Amino acid sequence: MYNSKITGLGFFVPDNVVTNEDLSKLMDTDDEWIQERTGIQERRHVIKGDDTTATMGVKAARIAIERAGIDKDEIDFIVFATLSPDYYFPGPGVLVQRDLGIKTVGAIDVRNQCSGFVYGISLADQFIKSGMYKNVLVIGSEVHSTGLDMTTRGRGVSVIFGDGAGAVVLSREEDNSKGILSTHLHSEGEHAEELSLIAPGMGKRWVLDIIKENDPEDSSYYPYMNGQFVFKHAVVRFSEVIMEGLKKNSLEPSDIDLLIPHQANLRIAQFIQRKFRLKDNQVYNNIMKYGNTTAASIPIALTEAWEKGMVKKGDLVVLAAFGSGFTWGSCIIRWA
Ligand code: UT7
């Protein structure tokens, strides 16, 4: 059995900065409410036509592959996590394979929303552990902005989400004490609809039903979030799954050099920080600048922290996520 380690990482966000002030011109909201409840000051929105979930993923991936010091044709498999694919089908994994001009390797799409990247890392890790693949490209990318209800009706959700992409290359590590030490995945479908986008879906309402009904009051094709309910579950599950990972490796919260929580809400990250008695330099947050970018938030934050020199060889880095599904997970890394 091998381990896997992150050998290259990159991110891409659109240039277009949207401030809280900008949003307050579209809906009844204000900077104070948004910052107080979420910590967000601004986010990025694609200019429609410029970028998609797949093209941003490709841009992040190019950087990750270059930093990994490998040729694109050494990538053995592609994992793409998103809730906002370019097409209903096929998923963006194959678009990345095409746009990067990689030979005909396998490509899989992960539909696990905010925890999609952690699920993707876990998948890639298993392929590498088993010896099946040597280098796996894992991407998290989202375009939220074009699908949000940018009116007062949608303000509870629309102010939170932003666009962006992050990617890593996971490669074989022969030393089992280094790299990804363990991953921990969970789901609780009982709460599937508490954070969801119901239509269009083959189950209840397809596009043709929406067009036929042509109901201006219809909000079923916008994301819905029962915010307080999600918040309460998030703080519990984040804590549980971080502890689960630490225990599995006989580690304590004080052993963490850097925690990268999914950037759901700064208040959630601060709660976890207090609970585990971590110092400011042990938790990395950038939701202030980018909002919640769902599957992209962890690889964007990890890359940014790495670029700032906050992730060094030997460090214990913990990734943790919670979101729609509900699904949640953690990843314990001894940086190699
Ligand atoms: O990434 C996936 C996981 N997601 C999360 O973990 C998110 C978890 N939830 C949250 O972060 C918070 O619940 C929110 C930030 C989404 C909302 O904060 P909240 O403190 O739970 O607010 P609320 O939904 O209870 O709304 C409070 C009030 C309401 O008005 P009334 O009913 O008290 O009159 C809302 O209508 O704030 C109103 N409101 C807003 N006001 C100004 C909701 N959104 C806005 C807004 N601007 N953007």
Short mmCIF file of C-alpha atoms and ligand atoms in Angstrom, two decimals:
data_model
loop_
_atom_site.label_atom_id
_atom_site.label_comp_id
_atom_site.label_asym_id
_atom_site.label_seq_id
_atom_site.Cartn_x
_atom_site.Cartn_y
_atom_site.Cartn_z
CA MET A 1 0.00 0.00 0.00
CA TYR A 2 1.15 3.48 -0.87
CA ASN A 3 0.17 6.86 0.52
CA SER A 4 -0.74 9.85 -1.61
CA LYS A 5 0.54 13.39 -1.22
CA ILE A 6 -0.32 16.76 -2.70
CA THR A 7 2.46 17.65 -5.13
CA GLY A 8 0.90 20.60 -6.92
CA LEU A 9 -1.89 23.05 -6.21
CA GLY A 10 -3.48 26.04 -7.91
CA PHE A 11 -6.54 28.24 -7.95
CA PHE A 12 -8.39 30.62 -10.22
CA VAL A 13 -11.02 33.22 -9.40
CA PRO A 14 -12.68 35.60 -11.86
CA ASP A 15 -11.44 39.22 -11.86
CA ASN A 16 -14.93 40.61 -11.34
CA VAL A 17 -15.20 41.66 -7.66
CA VAL A 18 -18.74 42.05 -6.28
CA THR A 19 -18.89 43.90 -2.97
CA ASN A 20 -21.68 43.84 -0.39
CA GLU A 21 -22.39 47.40 -1.46
CA ASP A 22 -22.88 46.18 -5.06
CA LEU A 23 -25.42 43.59 -3.88
CA SER A 24 -27.32 46.15 -1.85
CA LYS A 25 -28.19 47.85 -5.17
CA LEU A 26 -29.92 44.67 -6.34
CA MET A 27 -31.70 43.57 -3.16
CA ASP A 28 -32.63 44.72 0.31
CA THR A 29 -29.40 43.94 2.14
CA ASP A 30 -26.43 45.80 3.54
CA ASP A 31 -22.75 45.40 4.29
CA GLU A 32 -23.32 45.32 8.04
CA TRP A 33 -25.81 42.40 7.90
CA ILE A 34 -23.62 40.36 5.57
CA GLN A 35 -20.39 40.94 7.49
CA GLU A 36 -21.95 40.40 10.88
CA ARG A 37 -23.64 37.11 9.92
CA THR A 38 -21.06 35.66 7.53
CA GLY A 39 -17.80 37.64 7.60
CA ILE A 40 -18.02 38.11 3.81
CA GLN A 41 -16.88 41.47 2.41
CA GLU A 42 -16.80 40.61 -1.28
CA ARG A 43 -16.92 37.69 -3.68
CA ARG A 44 -16.09 37.04 -7.35
CA HIS A 45 -18.69 36.55 -10.06
CA VAL A 46 -17.89 35.36 -13.56
CA ILE A 47 -18.78 37.61 -16.44
CA LYS A 48 -21.20 35.35 -18.32
CA GLY A 49 -19.52 34.03 -21.45
CA ASP A 50 -16.00 34.50 -20.06
CA ASP A 51 -15.71 31.45 -17.83
CA THR A 52 -17.57 28.34 -16.77
CA THR A 53 -17.10 25.80 -14.02
CA ALA A 54 -15.03 23.64 -16.39
CA THR A 55 -12.87 26.45 -17.83
CA MET A 56 -12.03 27.78 -14.36
CA GLY A 57 -11.23 24.22 -13.30
CA VAL A 58 -8.88 23.91 -16.26
CA LYS A 59 -7.10 27.16 -15.32
CA ALA A 60 -6.60 26.01 -11.73
CA ALA A 61 -5.53 22.56 -12.94
CA ARG A 62 -2.85 23.94 -15.28
CA ILE A 63 -1.20 25.71 -12.34
CA ALA A 64 -1.43 22.59 -10.13
CA ILE A 65 0.08 20.36 -12.83
CA GLU A 66 2.92 22.78 -13.47
CA ARG A 67 3.71 23.04 -9.76
CA ALA A 68 3.62 19.25 -9.46
CA GLY A 69 6.43 19.23 -12.00
CA ILE A 70 4.79 16.63 -14.20
CA ASP A 71 3.60 16.56 -17.78
CA LYS A 72 -0.18 16.59 -18.29
CA ASP A 73 0.11 13.13 -19.84
CA GLU A 74 1.35 11.77 -16.53
CA ILE A 75 -2.13 12.42 -15.06
CA ASP A 76 -3.77 9.00 -14.69
CA PHE A 77 -7.26 10.06 -13.59
CA ILE A 78 -9.43 13.15 -13.14
CA VAL A 79 -11.84 13.82 -10.27
CA PHE A 80 -14.09 16.88 -10.64
CA ALA A 81 -16.22 18.07 -7.72
CA THR A 82 -18.99 20.59 -8.39
CA LEU A 83 -22.67 21.34 -7.89
CA SER A 84 -22.71 23.72 -10.84
CA PRO A 85 -21.67 21.69 -13.91
CA ASP A 86 -21.53 23.35 -17.34
CA TYR A 87 -24.01 20.82 -18.71
CA TYR A 88 -26.68 18.68 -17.07
CA PHE A 89 -24.64 15.90 -18.66
CA PRO A 90 -21.88 15.07 -19.40
CA GLY A 91 -20.11 16.31 -16.29
CA PRO A 92 -17.12 18.67 -16.34
CA GLY A 93 -14.50 15.94 -15.75
CA VAL A 94 -14.49 15.01 -19.43
CA LEU A 95 -14.40 18.69 -20.47
CA VAL A 96 -11.19 19.06 -18.46
CA GLN A 97 -9.74 15.95 -20.10
CA ARG A 98 -10.55 17.48 -23.50
CA ASP A 99 -9.48 21.05 -22.76
CA LEU A 100 -6.19 20.03 -21.16
CA GLY A 101 -5.54 17.71 -24.09
CA ILE A 102 -4.86 14.80 -21.75
CA LYS A 103 -4.87 11.29 -23.22
CA THR A 104 -8.04 9.25 -22.68
CA VAL A 105 -7.75 8.72 -18.93
CA GLY A 106 -10.83 8.17 -16.73
CA ALA A 107 -12.75 11.19 -15.47
CA ILE A 108 -15.35 11.14 -12.71
CA ASP A 109 -17.66 13.83 -11.35
CA VAL A 110 -18.38 14.13 -7.65
CA ARG A 111 -21.76 15.56 -6.61
CA ASN A 112 -21.21 16.25 -2.95
CA GLN A 113 -21.52 20.02 -2.85
CA CYS A 114 -19.55 21.69 -0.03
CA SER A 115 -17.78 18.47 0.92
CA GLY A 116 -17.18 17.52 -2.73
CA PHE A 117 -13.48 18.33 -2.63
CA VAL A 118 -12.85 16.25 0.50
CA TYR A 119 -14.79 13.38 -1.09
CA GLY A 120 -12.72 13.86 -4.26
CA ILE A 121 -9.44 13.74 -2.33
CA SER A 122 -10.60 10.58 -0.59
CA LEU A 123 -11.46 8.92 -3.91
CA ALA A 124 -8.13 9.89 -5.44
CA ASP A 125 -6.30 8.71 -2.34
CA GLN A 126 -7.86 5.23 -2.59
CA PHE A 127 -6.79 4.91 -6.24
CA ILE A 128 -3.25 5.85 -5.33
CA LYS A 129 -3.13 3.74 -2.15
CA SER A 130 -4.14 0.64 -4.10
CA GLY A 131 -1.38 1.25 -6.64
CA MET A 132 -3.85 1.66 -9.51
CA TYR A 133 -2.81 5.24 -10.32
CA LYS A 134 0.26 7.39 -9.69
CA ASN A 135 -1.03 10.92 -10.32
CA VAL A 136 -4.64 12.02 -9.92
CA LEU A 137 -5.95 15.50 -10.67
CA VAL A 138 -8.63 16.65 -8.21
CA ILE A 139 -10.60 19.81 -9.03
CA GLY A 140 -13.28 21.74 -7.15
CA SER A 141 -14.97 24.48 -9.16
CA GLU A 142 -18.22 26.41 -9.03
CA VAL A 143 -20.12 29.07 -10.90
CA HIS A 144 -22.89 30.08 -8.51
CA SER A 145 -23.55 33.63 -9.61
CA THR A 146 -25.48 32.88 -12.80
CA GLY A 147 -27.98 30.68 -10.93
CA LEU A 148 -28.78 32.76 -7.85
CA ASP A 149 -31.95 34.69 -7.12
CA MET A 150 -30.50 38.21 -7.07
CA THR A 151 -33.64 39.78 -5.60
CA THR A 152 -34.65 40.37 -1.99
CA ARG A 153 -36.47 37.01 -2.07
CA GLY A 154 -33.14 35.20 -2.52
CA ARG A 155 -30.95 37.38 -0.28
CA GLY A 156 -30.50 34.74 2.47
CA VAL A 157 -28.58 32.60 -0.02
CA SER A 158 -27.37 34.92 -2.78
CA VAL A 159 -25.10 37.10 -0.66
CA ILE A 160 -23.14 34.07 0.54
CA PHE A 161 -21.98 32.30 -2.60
CA GLY A 162 -19.13 33.16 -4.95
CA ASP A 163 -17.42 31.69 -8.03
CA GLY A 164 -13.98 30.14 -8.29
CA ALA A 165 -11.91 27.01 -8.74
CA GLY A 166 -9.09 25.15 -7.05
CA ALA A 167 -7.14 22.05 -8.04
CA VAL A 168 -4.50 19.71 -6.68
CA VAL A 169 -2.38 16.91 -8.07
CA LEU A 170 -2.22 13.92 -5.75
CA SER A 171 0.79 11.69 -6.35
CA ARG A 172 2.19 8.44 -5.02
CA GLU A 173 4.16 8.65 -1.75
CA GLU A 174 6.17 5.59 -0.74
CA ASP A 175 6.55 6.62 2.93
CA ASN A 176 3.34 5.71 4.77
CA SER A 177 3.94 8.28 7.51
CA LYS A 178 3.65 11.15 5.01
CA GLY A 179 0.95 12.68 2.82
CA ILE A 180 -2.75 11.90 3.25
CA LEU A 181 -2.91 9.97 6.53
CA SER A 182 -6.66 9.35 6.48
CA THR A 183 -9.98 10.61 5.15
CA HIS A 184 -13.40 10.38 6.84
CA LEU A 185 -16.68 10.69 4.97
CA HIS A 186 -20.29 10.90 6.16
CA SER A 187 -23.80 11.62 4.93
CA GLU A 188 -27.28 12.07 6.37
CA GLY A 189 -29.81 12.15 3.54
CA GLU A 190 -32.63 12.73 5.99
CA HIS A 191 -31.84 16.44 5.58
CA ALA A 192 -31.40 16.41 1.79
CA GLU A 193 -33.89 19.20 1.12
CA GLU A 194 -32.63 21.60 3.84
CA LEU A 195 -29.93 22.87 1.48
CA SER A 196 -30.90 22.02 -2.05
CA LEU A 197 -31.81 23.00 -5.56
CA ILE A 198 -34.86 20.88 -6.38
CA ALA A 199 -35.61 21.80 -9.98
CA PRO A 200 -34.79 21.13 -12.70
CA GLY A 201 -34.46 17.48 -11.84
CA MET A 202 -35.76 14.31 -13.39
CA GLY A 203 -37.50 13.50 -10.10
CA LYS A 204 -39.99 16.27 -9.52
CA ARG A 205 -39.86 19.03 -12.11
CA TRP A 206 -37.94 19.11 -15.33
CA VAL A 207 -37.14 22.21 -17.43
CA LEU A 208 -40.20 21.66 -19.61
CA ASP A 209 -42.49 21.80 -16.55
CA ILE A 210 -40.90 25.09 -15.49
CA ILE A 211 -41.32 26.59 -18.95
CA LYS A 212 -44.89 25.32 -19.26
CA GLU A 213 -45.95 26.70 -15.88
CA ASN A 214 -44.11 29.99 -16.46
CA ASP A 215 -44.81 31.02 -12.85
CA PRO A 216 -42.99 34.20 -11.76
CA GLU A 217 -43.42 33.14 -8.10
CA ASP A 218 -41.61 29.86 -8.73
CA SER A 219 -38.33 29.70 -6.83
CA SER A 220 -37.74 25.95 -7.08
CA TYR A 221 -34.90 26.43 -9.54
CA TYR A 222 -32.97 28.61 -7.12
CA PRO A 223 -30.91 27.17 -4.28
CA TYR A 224 -32.76 26.91 -0.98
CA MET A 225 -31.10 26.90 2.44
CA ASN A 226 -32.66 26.56 5.87
CA GLY A 227 -29.80 28.68 7.22
CA GLN A 228 -30.12 28.26 10.97
CA PHE A 229 -30.81 24.53 10.69
CA VAL A 230 -27.75 24.07 8.47
CA PHE A 231 -25.63 26.22 10.80
CA LYS A 232 -26.54 24.12 13.87
CA HIS A 233 -25.68 20.87 12.13
CA ALA A 234 -22.51 22.33 10.61
CA VAL A 235 -20.87 23.24 13.91
CA VAL A 236 -21.55 19.77 15.36
CA ARG A 237 -20.46 17.79 12.29
CA PHE A 238 -17.32 19.89 11.66
CA SER A 239 -16.18 19.24 15.22
CA GLU A 240 -17.04 15.53 15.12
CA VAL A 241 -15.30 14.79 11.85
CA ILE A 242 -12.15 16.71 12.76
CA MET A 243 -11.95 14.78 16.06
CA GLU A 244 -12.61 11.50 14.25
CA GLY A 245 -9.63 12.15 11.97
CA LEU A 246 -7.33 13.22 14.79
CA LYS A 247 -8.25 10.20 16.93
CA LYS A 248 -7.68 7.79 14.05
CA ASN A 249 -4.09 9.07 13.91
CA SER A 250 -3.60 9.35 17.71
CA LEU A 251 -3.39 13.14 17.44
CA GLU A 252 -4.80 16.04 19.49
CA PRO A 253 -6.27 19.36 18.32
CA SER A 254 -3.08 21.04 19.60
CA ASP A 255 -1.10 19.00 17.01
CA ILE A 256 -2.85 20.85 14.15
CA ASP A 257 -0.53 23.25 12.33
CA LEU A 258 -3.20 24.44 9.92
CA LEU A 259 -6.92 23.78 9.76
CA ILE A 260 -8.58 24.62 6.45
CA PRO A 261 -12.31 24.52 7.01
CA HIS A 262 -14.69 24.70 4.07
CA GLN A 263 -15.46 28.41 3.85
CA ALA A 264 -19.17 28.20 4.68
CA ASN A 265 -19.41 31.06 7.12
CA LEU A 266 -16.67 32.82 9.11
CA ARG A 267 -18.77 32.39 12.26
CA ILE A 268 -18.68 28.60 11.86
CA ALA A 269 -14.89 28.63 11.43
CA GLN A 270 -14.51 30.88 14.47
CA PHE A 271 -16.70 28.55 16.54
CA ILE A 272 -14.50 25.58 15.59
CA GLN A 273 -11.35 27.58 16.30
CA ARG A 274 -12.58 28.43 19.81
CA LYS A 275 -13.76 24.88 20.46
CA PHE A 276 -10.37 23.39 19.59
CA ARG A 277 -8.47 26.30 21.22
CA LEU A 278 -6.58 27.05 18.01
CA LYS A 279 -4.66 30.28 17.48
CA ASP A 280 -5.40 32.59 14.55
CA ASN A 281 -2.39 31.27 12.63
CA GLN A 282 -3.69 27.68 12.95
CA VAL A 283 -6.89 28.32 10.96
CA TYR A 284 -6.96 29.71 7.43
CA ASN A 285 -9.97 31.72 6.28
CA ASN A 286 -10.51 33.68 3.08
CA ILE A 287 -14.32 33.75 2.90
CA MET A 288 -14.03 37.51 3.46
CA LYS A 289 -12.67 37.88 -0.11
CA TYR A 290 -14.33 35.07 -2.02
CA GLY A 291 -17.57 34.16 -0.22
CA ASN A 292 -18.58 30.52 -0.07
CA THR A 293 -17.34 28.79 -3.22
CA THR A 294 -18.66 25.34 -2.20
CA ALA A 295 -16.48 22.55 -3.68
CA ALA A 296 -13.81 25.10 -4.62
CA SER A 297 -13.41 26.70 -1.20
CA ILE A 298 -10.93 24.24 0.33
CA PRO A 299 -8.55 24.01 -2.65
CA ILE A 300 -8.63 27.80 -3.08
CA ALA A 301 -7.87 28.34 0.62
CA LEU A 302 -5.24 25.59 0.72
CA THR A 303 -3.46 27.01 -2.32
CA GLU A 304 -3.56 30.55 -0.97
CA ALA A 305 -2.20 29.42 2.41
CA TRP A 306 0.55 27.44 0.65
CA GLU A 307 1.45 30.45 -1.52
CA LYS A 308 1.82 32.52 1.66
CA GLY A 309 4.26 29.96 3.07
CA MET A 310 1.81 28.81 5.75
CA VAL A 311 2.03 25.14 4.71
CA LYS A 312 5.45 23.58 5.23
CA LYS A 313 6.92 20.08 5.03
CA GLY A 314 6.09 18.11 8.15
CA ASP A 315 3.05 20.26 9.05
CA LEU A 316 -0.17 18.61 10.15
CA VAL A 317 -2.82 20.06 7.83
CA VAL A 318 -6.49 19.25 8.40
CA LEU A 319 -9.22 19.78 5.80
CA ALA A 320 -12.85 19.64 6.93
CA ALA A 321 -16.14 20.28 5.18
CA PHE A 322 -19.88 20.16 5.74
CA GLY A 323 -22.77 20.96 3.47
CA SER A 324 -25.72 19.97 1.35
CA GLY A 325 -26.77 16.35 1.54
CA PHE A 326 -26.05 16.64 4.36
CA THR A 327 -22.55 15.37 3.64
CA TRP A 328 -19.39 16.04 5.57
CA GLY A 329 -15.82 14.85 5.79
CA SER A 330 -12.24 15.47 6.87
CA CYS A 331 -8.79 14.77 5.60
CA ILE A 332 -5.69 14.53 7.80
CA ILE A 333 -2.44 15.37 6.01
CA ARG A 334 1.20 15.22 7.08
CA TRP A 335 2.52 17.65 4.47
CA ALA A 336 5.28 16.07 2.41
O1 UT7 B 1 -21.70 25.88 2.71
C1 UT7 B 1 -22.71 25.00 3.03
C2 UT7 B 1 -23.07 25.09 4.45
N1 UT7 B 1 -23.73 26.35 4.69
C3 UT7 B 1 -23.70 26.87 5.90
O2 UT7 B 1 -23.06 26.32 6.77
C4 UT7 B 1 -24.49 28.12 6.14
C5 UT7 B 1 -25.12 28.05 7.50
N2 UT7 B 1 -26.03 29.16 7.80
C6 UT7 B 1 -25.63 30.44 7.90
O3 UT7 B 1 -24.48 30.74 7.66
C7 UT7 B 1 -26.63 31.47 8.38
O4 UT7 B 1 -27.81 30.82 8.78
C8 UT7 B 1 -26.96 32.55 7.32
C9 UT7 B 1 -25.77 33.48 7.16
C10 UT7 B 1 -27.32 31.92 6.01
C11 UT7 B 1 -28.14 33.41 7.78
O5 UT7 B 1 -27.89 33.96 9.05
P1 UT7 B 1 -28.99 33.84 10.19
O6 UT7 B 1 -28.45 34.55 11.36
O7 UT7 B 1 -29.30 32.39 10.35
O8 UT7 B 1 -30.19 34.66 9.59
P2 UT7 B 1 -31.67 34.20 9.31
O9 UT7 B 1 -31.75 33.33 8.10
O10 UT7 B 1 -32.30 33.68 10.57
O11 UT7 B 1 -32.35 35.57 8.98
C12 UT7 B 1 -32.47 36.61 9.96
C13 UT7 B 1 -33.15 37.80 9.33
C14 UT7 B 1 -34.45 37.45 8.61
O12 UT7 B 1 -35.35 38.52 8.80
P3 UT7 B 1 -36.51 38.43 9.92
O13 UT7 B 1 -37.32 37.22 9.55
O14 UT7 B 1 -35.80 38.27 11.22
O15 UT7 B 1 -37.23 39.72 9.76
C15 UT7 B 1 -34.04 37.41 7.16
O16 UT7 B 1 -35.10 37.70 6.29
O17 UT7 B 1 -32.30 38.40 8.37
C16 UT7 B 1 -33.01 38.51 7.10
N3 UT7 B 1 -32.05 38.33 6.03
C17 UT7 B 1 -31.32 39.35 5.53
N4 UT7 B 1 -31.27 40.65 5.83
C18 UT7 B 1 -30.41 41.42 5.14
C19 UT7 B 1 -31.71 37.20 5.39
N5 UT7 B 1 -30.77 37.46 4.48
C20 UT7 B 1 -30.51 38.78 4.54
C21 UT7 B 1 -29.63 39.63 3.85
N6 UT7 B 1 -29.62 40.94 4.19
N7 UT7 B 1 -28.80 39.18 2.90
#
